[in-house]
GROMACS .gro file of C-alpha atoms in nm:
model
  376
    1MET     CA    1  -2.398   3.662  -3.359
    2GLU     CA    2  -2.455   3.915  -3.642
    3PRO     CA    3  -2.534   4.290  -3.604
    4MET     CA    4  -2.894   4.331  -3.737
    5ASN     CA    5  -3.046   4.671  -3.875
    6HIS     CA    6  -3.080   4.908  -3.599
    7GLY     CA    7  -3.301   5.164  -3.501
    8GLU     CA    8  -3.697   5.153  -3.541
    9GLY     CA    9  -3.786   5.211  -3.889
   10ASP     CA   10  -3.917   5.000  -4.153
   11THR     CA   11  -3.640   4.808  -4.233
   12SER     CA   12  -3.510   4.743  -3.867
   13TYR     CA   13  -3.483   4.408  -3.727
   14ALA     CA   14  -3.732   4.572  -3.449
   15ARG     CA   15  -3.990   4.580  -3.677
   16ASN     CA   16  -3.910   4.271  -3.886
   17SER     CA   17  -3.842   3.974  -3.617
   18SER     CA   18  -4.182   3.823  -3.587
   19ILE     CA   19  -4.001   3.488  -3.708
   20GLN     CA   20  -3.819   3.507  -3.414
   21ASN     CA   21  -4.086   3.615  -3.182
   22ALA     CA   22  -4.269   3.292  -3.324
   23GLN     CA   23  -3.922   3.082  -3.187
   24GLN     CA   24  -3.918   3.209  -2.891
   25ARG     CA   25  -4.270   3.166  -2.775
   26ARG     CA   26  -4.213   2.811  -2.822
   27MET     CA   27  -3.933   2.836  -2.634
   28ARG     CA   28  -4.152   2.904  -2.286
   29PRO     CA   29  -4.207   2.564  -2.147
   30LEU     CA   30  -3.841   2.450  -2.191
   31ILE     CA   31  -3.764   2.788  -1.988
   32GLU     CA   32  -4.076   2.745  -1.719
   33ALA     CA   33  -3.943   2.402  -1.644
   34ALA     CA   34  -3.586   2.518  -1.605
   35ILE     CA   35  -3.698   2.777  -1.316
   36ILE     CA   36  -3.883   2.524  -1.173
   37ASP     CA   37  -3.565   2.289  -1.139
   38LEU     CA   38  -3.357   2.571  -1.028
   39CYS     CA   39  -3.620   2.699  -0.766
   40ALA     CA   40  -3.689   2.346  -0.635
   41SER     CA   41  -3.334   2.220  -0.623
   42THR     CA   42  -3.282   2.478  -0.310
   43SER     CA   43  -3.530   2.308  -0.093
   44THR     CA   44  -3.677   2.506   0.130
   45LEU     CA   45  -3.443   2.810   0.062
   46LEU     CA   46  -3.466   3.013  -0.249
   47PRO     CA   47  -3.139   3.145  -0.340
   48ARG     CA   48  -3.132   3.550  -0.238
   49ASN     CA   49  -3.060   3.580  -0.624
   50MET     CA   50  -3.075   3.505  -0.961
   51VAL     CA   51  -2.870   3.589  -1.235
   52ILE     CA   52  -3.007   3.507  -1.596
   53ALA     CA   53  -2.824   3.588  -1.898
   54ASP     CA   54  -2.986   3.684  -2.244
   55LEU     CA   55  -2.700   3.550  -2.539
   56GLY     CA   56  -2.767   3.693  -2.844
   57CYS     CA   57  -3.034   3.932  -2.739
   58SER     CA   58  -3.034   4.160  -3.056
   59SER     CA   59  -3.278   4.477  -3.017
   60GLY     CA   60  -3.638   4.575  -3.055
   61PRO     CA   61  -3.941   4.359  -2.849
   62ASN     CA   62  -3.762   4.048  -2.879
   63ALA     CA   63  -3.448   4.142  -2.635
   64LEU     CA   64  -3.629   4.104  -2.367
   65VAL     CA   65  -3.889   3.803  -2.440
   66LEU     CA   66  -3.704   3.555  -2.299
   67VAL     CA   67  -3.599   3.718  -1.923
   68SER     CA   68  -3.941   3.816  -1.948
   69ILE     CA   69  -4.083   3.457  -1.940
   70ALA     CA   70  -3.802   3.364  -1.676
   71ILE     CA   71  -3.888   3.674  -1.447
   72LYS     CA   72  -4.291   3.550  -1.489
   73ALA     CA   73  -4.201   3.182  -1.389
   74ILE     CA   74  -4.006   3.284  -1.098
   75ASN     CA   75  -4.260   3.475  -0.998
   76SER     CA   76  -4.562   3.209  -1.034
   77TYR     CA   77  -4.383   2.962  -0.861
   78CYS     CA   78  -4.294   3.169  -0.543
   79ILE     CA   79  -4.669   3.274  -0.523
   80GLN     CA   80  -4.778   2.900  -0.561
   81PHE     CA   81  -4.558   2.816  -0.311
   82GLN     CA   82  -4.536   3.101  -0.088
   83ARG     CA   83  -4.138   3.175  -0.076
   84LYS     CA   84  -3.977   3.505  -0.041
   85PRO     CA   85  -3.886   3.600  -0.441
   86PRO     CA   86  -3.520   3.632  -0.470
   87GLU     CA   87  -3.366   3.940  -0.653
   88VAL     CA   88  -3.300   3.893  -1.023
   89CYS     CA   89  -3.030   4.010  -1.250
   90ILE     CA   90  -3.049   4.079  -1.601
   91PHE     CA   91  -2.773   4.051  -1.852
   92LEU     CA   92  -2.854   4.099  -2.205
   93ASN     CA   93  -2.564   4.030  -2.405
   94ASP     CA   94  -2.532   4.065  -2.807
   95LEU     CA   95  -2.204   4.193  -3.022
   96PRO     CA   96  -2.057   4.576  -2.941
   97ASN     CA   97  -2.222   4.734  -3.218
   98ASN     CA   98  -2.549   4.613  -3.203
   99ASP     CA   99  -2.828   4.886  -3.074
  100PHE     CA  100  -2.782   4.904  -2.776
  101ASN     CA  101  -2.993   5.222  -2.758
  102THR     CA  102  -3.319   5.046  -2.805
  103VAL     CA  103  -3.228   4.786  -2.566
  104VAL     CA  104  -3.182   5.000  -2.295
  105LYS     CA  105  -3.465   5.211  -2.335
  106SER     CA  106  -3.687   4.925  -2.346
  107LEU     CA  107  -3.517   4.807  -1.966
  108VAL     CA  108  -3.798   5.050  -1.838
  109THR     CA  109  -4.051   4.780  -1.885
  110LEU     CA  110  -3.846   4.526  -1.650
  111ARG     CA  111  -3.748   4.833  -1.353
  112LYS     CA  112  -4.137   4.881  -1.365
  113SER     CA  113  -4.148   4.504  -1.187
  114ASN     CA  114  -4.206   4.509  -0.795
  115GLU     CA  115  -4.155   4.165  -0.707
  116PRO     CA  116  -3.904   4.031  -0.783
  117ILE     CA  117  -3.676   4.289  -0.774
  118VAL     CA  118  -3.486   4.310  -1.105
  119VAL     CA  119  -3.132   4.397  -1.174
  120ALA     CA  120  -3.069   4.467  -1.555
  121ASN     CA  121  -2.770   4.488  -1.716
  122VAL     CA  122  -2.647   4.564  -2.089
  123THR     CA  123  -2.305   4.320  -2.176
  124PRO     CA  124  -2.139   4.364  -2.499
  125GLY     CA  125  -1.911   4.083  -2.605
  126SER     CA  126  -1.909   3.785  -2.822
  127PHE     CA  127  -2.072   3.470  -2.706
  128TYR     CA  128  -1.769   3.263  -2.804
  129GLU     CA  129  -1.554   3.429  -2.546
  130ARG     CA  130  -1.576   3.453  -2.159
  131LEU     CA  131  -1.865   3.737  -2.092
  132PHE     CA  132  -1.954   3.658  -1.702
  133ALA     CA  133  -1.720   3.561  -1.359
  134SER     CA  134  -1.700   3.132  -1.323
  135GLY     CA  135  -1.993   3.043  -1.129
  136SER     CA  136  -2.193   3.315  -1.167
  137LEU     CA  137  -2.564   3.246  -1.362
  138HIS     CA  138  -2.797   3.030  -1.304
  139LEU     CA  139  -3.008   3.027  -1.613
  140VAL     CA  140  -2.885   3.126  -2.011
  141CYS     CA  141  -3.115   3.151  -2.272
  142SER     CA  142  -2.999   3.224  -2.597
  143SER     CA  143  -3.236   3.226  -2.932
  144SER     CA  144  -3.206   3.245  -3.293
  145SER     CA  145  -2.830   3.318  -3.233
  146LEU     CA  146  -2.616   3.028  -3.238
  147HIS     CA  147  -2.659   2.919  -3.595
  148TRP     CA  148  -2.412   3.252  -3.667
  149LEU     CA  149  -2.076   3.123  -3.679
  150SER     CA  150  -1.772   3.273  -3.476
  151LYS     CA  151  -1.585   3.598  -3.649
  152VAL     CA  152  -1.274   3.760  -3.576
  153TRP     CA  153  -1.326   4.147  -3.477
  154HIS     CA  154  -1.059   4.378  -3.550
  155PHE     CA  155  -1.020   4.778  -3.384
  156HIS     CA  156  -0.843   5.040  -3.567
  157TYR     CA  157  -0.791   5.415  -3.572
  158SER     CA  158  -0.923   5.681  -3.852
  159ASN     CA  159  -0.816   6.010  -3.858
  160ARG     CA  160  -1.125   6.091  -4.031
  161PRO     CA  161  -1.261   6.424  -3.819
  162PHE     CA  162  -1.585   6.298  -3.615
  163ALA     CA  163  -1.751   6.557  -3.404
  164SER     CA  164  -1.447   6.740  -3.181
  165LEU     CA  165  -1.232   6.448  -3.226
  166VAL     CA  166  -0.932   6.423  -3.422
  167ASN     CA  167  -0.932   6.029  -3.430
  168TYR     CA  168  -1.141   5.758  -3.342
  169VAL     CA  169  -1.189   5.375  -3.299
  170VAL     CA  170  -1.375   5.198  -3.596
  171GLU     CA  171  -1.496   4.845  -3.563
  172THR     CA  172  -1.492   4.651  -3.829
  173PHE     CA  173  -1.515   4.206  -3.831
  174ILE     CA  174  -1.435   3.931  -4.073
  175LEU     CA  175  -1.697   3.681  -4.149
  176GLN     CA  176  -1.530   3.372  -4.003
  177ALA     CA  177  -1.655   3.112  -4.288
  178PRO     CA  178  -1.494   2.801  -4.259
  179GLU     CA  179  -1.040   2.846  -4.323
  180ILE     CA  180  -1.046   2.548  -4.579
  181LEU     CA  181  -1.263   2.747  -4.803
  182ARG     CA  182  -1.146   3.087  -4.779
  183ARG     CA  183  -0.786   2.969  -4.832
  184GLY     CA  184  -0.845   2.791  -5.145
  185HIS     CA  185  -1.084   3.049  -5.264
  186ILE     CA  186  -1.354   2.804  -5.306
  187PRO     CA  187  -1.703   2.976  -5.384
  188ALA     CA  188  -1.985   2.852  -5.081
  189TYR     CA  189  -2.237   2.902  -5.357
  190ASN     CA  190  -2.169   2.842  -5.712
  191THR     CA  191  -2.371   3.024  -6.003
  192ASP     CA  192  -2.268   2.719  -6.201
  193GLU     CA  193  -2.540   2.454  -6.094
  194HIS     CA  194  -2.312   2.133  -6.205
  195ALA     CA  195  -2.018   2.281  -5.992
  196ARG     CA  196  -2.191   2.371  -5.707
  197ARG     CA  197  -2.388   1.983  -5.680
  198GLU     CA  198  -2.001   1.856  -5.677
  199MET     CA  199  -1.871   2.093  -5.446
  200LEU     CA  200  -2.164   2.079  -5.171
  201PRO     CA  201  -2.056   1.759  -4.986
  202MET     CA  202  -1.728   1.925  -4.950
  203ILE     CA  203  -1.828   2.255  -4.848
  204LEU     CA  204  -2.102   2.201  -4.617
  205GLU     CA  205  -1.847   1.905  -4.438
  206ALA     CA  206  -1.621   2.238  -4.372
  207TYR     CA  207  -1.956   2.441  -4.254
  208ALA     CA  208  -2.051   2.118  -3.997
  209GLN     CA  209  -1.681   2.151  -3.877
  210GLN     CA  210  -1.654   2.541  -3.849
  211PHE     CA  211  -1.981   2.511  -3.639
  212LYS     CA  212  -1.850   2.204  -3.416
  213ASN     CA  213  -1.614   2.372  -3.307
  214ASP     CA  214  -1.797   2.711  -3.242
  215PHE     CA  215  -2.064   2.524  -3.035
  216THR     CA  216  -1.808   2.332  -2.841
  217CYS     CA  217  -1.645   2.625  -2.751
  218PHE     CA  218  -1.961   2.826  -2.660
  219LEU     CA  219  -2.085   2.478  -2.433
  220ASN     CA  220  -1.720   2.511  -2.256
  221LEU     CA  221  -1.760   2.873  -2.199
  222ARG     CA  222  -2.101   2.826  -2.025
  223ALA     CA  223  -1.979   2.533  -1.841
  224LYS     CA  224  -1.724   2.783  -1.671
  225GLU     CA  225  -2.005   3.087  -1.616
  226LEU     CA  226  -2.286   2.897  -1.472
  227LEU     CA  227  -2.349   2.757  -1.136
  228PRO     CA  228  -2.336   2.362  -1.057
  229GLY     CA  229  -2.686   2.238  -1.170
  230GLY     CA  230  -2.719   2.563  -1.364
  231GLN     CA  231  -2.946   2.553  -1.650
  232MET     CA  232  -2.954   2.667  -2.002
  233VAL     CA  233  -3.250   2.694  -2.250
  234ILE     CA  234  -3.139   2.770  -2.661
  235SER     CA  235  -3.317   2.722  -2.970
  236ILE     CA  236  -3.092   2.729  -3.342
  237THR     CA  237  -3.234   2.751  -3.672
  238GLY     CA  238  -3.103   2.427  -3.805
  239ARG     CA  239  -3.242   2.100  -4.014
  240HIS     CA  240  -3.462   1.848  -3.962
  241SER     CA  241  -3.275   1.536  -3.999
  242ASN     CA  242  -2.929   1.425  -4.115
  243GLY     CA  243  -3.103   1.285  -4.437
  244ILE     CA  244  -2.978   1.356  -4.797
  245ALA     CA  245  -3.212   1.605  -4.888
  246SER     CA  246  -3.202   1.778  -4.552
  247LYS     CA  247  -2.794   1.809  -4.521
  248LEU     CA  248  -2.733   1.898  -4.872
  249PHE     CA  249  -2.875   2.276  -4.824
  250HIS     CA  250  -2.791   2.561  -4.650
  251ILE     CA  251  -3.000   2.703  -4.403
  252TRP     CA  252  -2.886   3.064  -4.612
  253GLU     CA  253  -2.989   2.918  -4.957
  254PRO     CA  254  -3.279   3.137  -4.983
  255ILE     CA  255  -3.057   3.467  -4.988
  256VAL     CA  256  -2.765   3.353  -5.136
  257GLN     CA  257  -2.997   3.239  -5.444
  258ILE     CA  258  -3.112   3.572  -5.514
  259LEU     CA  259  -2.729   3.699  -5.501
  260SER     CA  260  -2.650   3.421  -5.718
  261VAL     CA  261  -2.932   3.537  -6.018
  262MET     CA  262  -2.786   3.918  -5.950
  263ALA     CA  263  -2.440   3.780  -6.004
  264LEU     CA  264  -2.541   3.580  -6.357
  265GLU     CA  265  -2.745   3.921  -6.420
  266GLY     CA  266  -2.415   4.130  -6.376
  267VAL     CA  267  -2.596   4.377  -6.082
  268ILE     CA  268  -2.310   4.264  -5.884
  269ASP     CA  269  -1.955   4.119  -5.965
  270LYS     CA  270  -1.899   3.781  -6.006
  271SER     CA  271  -1.562   3.776  -5.831
  272LYS     CA  272  -1.718   3.938  -5.559
  273PHE     CA  273  -2.011   3.653  -5.507
  274ASP     CA  274  -1.728   3.378  -5.539
  275SER     CA  275  -1.583   3.543  -5.200
  276PHE     CA  276  -1.905   3.558  -5.039
  277TYR     CA  277  -1.933   3.367  -4.730
  278MET     CA  278  -2.221   3.356  -4.536
  279PRO     CA  279  -2.121   3.272  -4.178
  280MET     CA  280  -2.365   3.037  -4.079
  281TYR     CA  281  -2.472   2.695  -4.055
  282GLY     CA  282  -2.786   2.479  -3.975
  283PRO     CA  283  -2.750   2.182  -3.787
  284SER     CA  284  -2.910   1.887  -3.735
  285SER     CA  285  -3.080   1.730  -3.387
  286GLU     CA  286  -2.856   1.467  -3.429
  287GLU     CA  287  -2.547   1.693  -3.454
  288ILE     CA  288  -2.626   1.874  -3.166
  289ARG     CA  289  -2.677   1.572  -2.970
  290GLU     CA  290  -2.345   1.423  -3.052
  291ILE     CA  291  -2.175   1.779  -3.018
  292ILE     CA  292  -2.283   1.852  -2.640
  293GLN     CA  293  -2.233   1.480  -2.536
  294GLU     CA  294  -1.827   1.499  -2.650
  295GLU     CA  295  -1.802   1.823  -2.474
  296GLY     CA  296  -1.940   1.652  -2.175
  297SER     CA  297  -1.998   1.965  -1.980
  298PHE     CA  298  -2.428   1.943  -1.999
  299PHE     CA  299  -2.701   1.678  -1.928
  300ILE     CA  300  -2.975   1.693  -2.212
  301LYS     CA  301  -3.338   1.751  -2.050
  302GLU     CA  302  -3.552   1.782  -2.358
  303MET     CA  303  -3.512   1.847  -2.721
  304VAL     CA  304  -3.766   1.990  -2.954
  305VAL     CA  305  -3.757   2.006  -3.312
  306HIS     CA  306  -4.028   2.255  -3.496
  307ASP     CA  307  -4.118   2.340  -3.818
  308TYR     CA  308  -3.966   2.646  -3.916
  309THR     CA  309  -4.295   2.788  -3.995
  310SER     CA  310  -4.672   2.635  -3.825
  311ASP     CA  311  -5.040   2.658  -3.931
  312GLU     CA  312  -5.055   2.939  -3.681
  313ASP     CA  313  -4.756   3.161  -3.818
  314SER     CA  314  -4.781   3.087  -4.179
  315ALA     CA  315  -4.882   3.415  -4.221
  316LEU     CA  316  -4.517   3.552  -4.157
  317VAL     CA  317  -4.317   3.442  -4.448
  318THR     CA  318  -4.572   3.556  -4.694
  319PRO     CA  319  -4.304   3.656  -4.945
  320ASN     CA  320  -4.324   4.007  -4.884
  321ARG     CA  321  -4.295   3.958  -4.559
  322PHE     CA  322  -4.005   3.720  -4.573
  323MET     CA  323  -3.834   3.972  -4.785
  324HIS     CA  324  -3.855   4.227  -4.521
  325GLN     CA  325  -3.725   3.990  -4.280
  326MET     CA  326  -3.455   3.871  -4.414
  327ARG     CA  327  -3.315   4.229  -4.523
  328ALA     CA  328  -3.369   4.340  -4.131
  329VAL     CA  329  -3.108   4.066  -4.060
  330PHE     CA  330  -2.898   4.031  -4.329
  331GLU     CA  331  -2.859   4.394  -4.495
  332PRO     CA  332  -2.534   4.469  -4.269
  333ILE     CA  333  -2.367   4.181  -4.459
  334ILE     CA  334  -2.464   4.183  -4.790
  335VAL     CA  335  -2.406   4.592  -4.810
  336GLN     CA  336  -2.105   4.475  -4.623
  337HIS     CA  337  -1.963   4.295  -4.917
  338PHE     CA  338  -2.112   4.425  -5.184
  339GLY     CA  339  -2.179   4.791  -5.182
  340GLU     CA  340  -2.582   4.939  -5.210
  341VAL     CA  341  -2.732   4.701  -5.344
  342MET     CA  342  -3.017   4.603  -5.108
  343GLU     CA  343  -3.302   4.791  -5.335
  344GLU     CA  344  -3.216   4.564  -5.618
  345PHE     CA  345  -3.231   4.256  -5.359
  346MET     CA  346  -3.557   4.311  -5.297
  347ARG     CA  347  -3.688   4.345  -5.683
  348THR     CA  348  -3.530   4.008  -5.745
  349ALA     CA  349  -3.628   3.869  -5.466
  350GLU     CA  350  -3.972   3.973  -5.500
  351ARG     CA  351  -3.966   3.820  -5.874
  352ARG     CA  352  -3.826   3.502  -5.778
  353TRP     CA  353  -4.003   3.427  -5.480
  354SER     CA  354  -4.346   3.532  -5.610
  355LEU     CA  355  -4.319   3.184  -5.812
  356ASP     CA  356  -4.589   2.929  -5.610
  357GLY     CA  357  -4.417   2.730  -5.418
  358ILE     CA  358  -4.052   2.821  -5.398
  359LEU     CA  359  -3.999   2.966  -5.113
  360ARG     CA  360  -4.277   2.731  -4.866
  361ASP     CA  361  -4.034   2.431  -5.071
  362GLN     CA  362  -3.681   2.607  -4.917
  363LEU     CA  363  -3.839   2.692  -4.565
  364ALA     CA  364  -3.960   2.312  -4.558
  365ARG     CA  365  -3.637   2.259  -4.538
  366LEU     CA  366  -3.579   2.410  -4.223
  367ALA     CA  367  -3.631   2.366  -3.811
  368TRP     CA  368  -3.616   2.519  -3.522
  369LEU     CA  369  -3.371   2.301  -3.278
  370SER     CA  370  -3.471   2.366  -2.857
  371VAL     CA  371  -3.288   2.229  -2.588
  372SER     CA  372  -3.276   2.231  -2.237
  373LEU     CA  373  -2.972   2.153  -2.081
  374THR     CA  374  -2.824   2.081  -1.687
  375LYS     CA  375  -2.488   2.186  -1.608
  376ALA     CA  376  -2.304   1.813  -1.502
   0.00000   0.00000   0.00000
């Protein structure tokens, strides 16, 4: 998971997350089917309460989309079969420095609904750690989050005055790129094309192993927190297949290519660029299936692979709109590592992505992977 741009300004994630919203809409059938399975498995009596968690909710208008789909599906089922609706408890999770102020404000819309009764909560923390009590969840959803790799969090004290406090806690994080790359000081993306092509298979293998470790951990933790027969619906940014052309491509390549140009032009320091690791990995559907089956806690009900953009939402990825969406997501990472370079980043991106076909060809290699799971 990764903190996005906070607030509701022009560069915020709240204003620039329509691509992620499009993927959430594609998850609707899987979430509705998961709710039907949960309701139908209880025979004539629904549970008195149903607990639903969205992991990696972020902030802005997308924060409530998945849980709202689930609540409406519960309502529809109860109306159709004339059942008394359960009370619904919602947990919205993201990293501790997520913009939870915006999230909490949006919770008012959930509380306005009469049936089912909705109790909403925010749960700060990494989903690569335990978040909930054992056997407490009915449904877990997660969209556009699991391609982020795990990271190490640190807390330290600063003696810089803050309001009336003498000391205050500062939260920082270290991007958890594959250890073999960090220890060997091996650049994840080399400005020299020949060196980049030569090293790419090894680099991608290191990232693939890191993702496998992280995703296995995620599945194991959620298996502990879900009830028997609990449901999970997730979507991940990934690749269409394990084919060579698809495999030898980073999902973050459009972003790092811009930084590479900036390094070559001297806008950012090359040594800084060589030590920059994007904590993301885009798996294929084959990788996802293999990891789930090997971990063993879940049955795969359905897996759907979508193009990253379809005809209906192709307007979302014009160079200008894509630039602003990428800024909303990646600015915190880029600024933390390189300093205040975002205006130059935007100018370089506009210059490169305006070239005919470059952005379209890169995005054609990406896919949305949606998976519906039942706890074994």
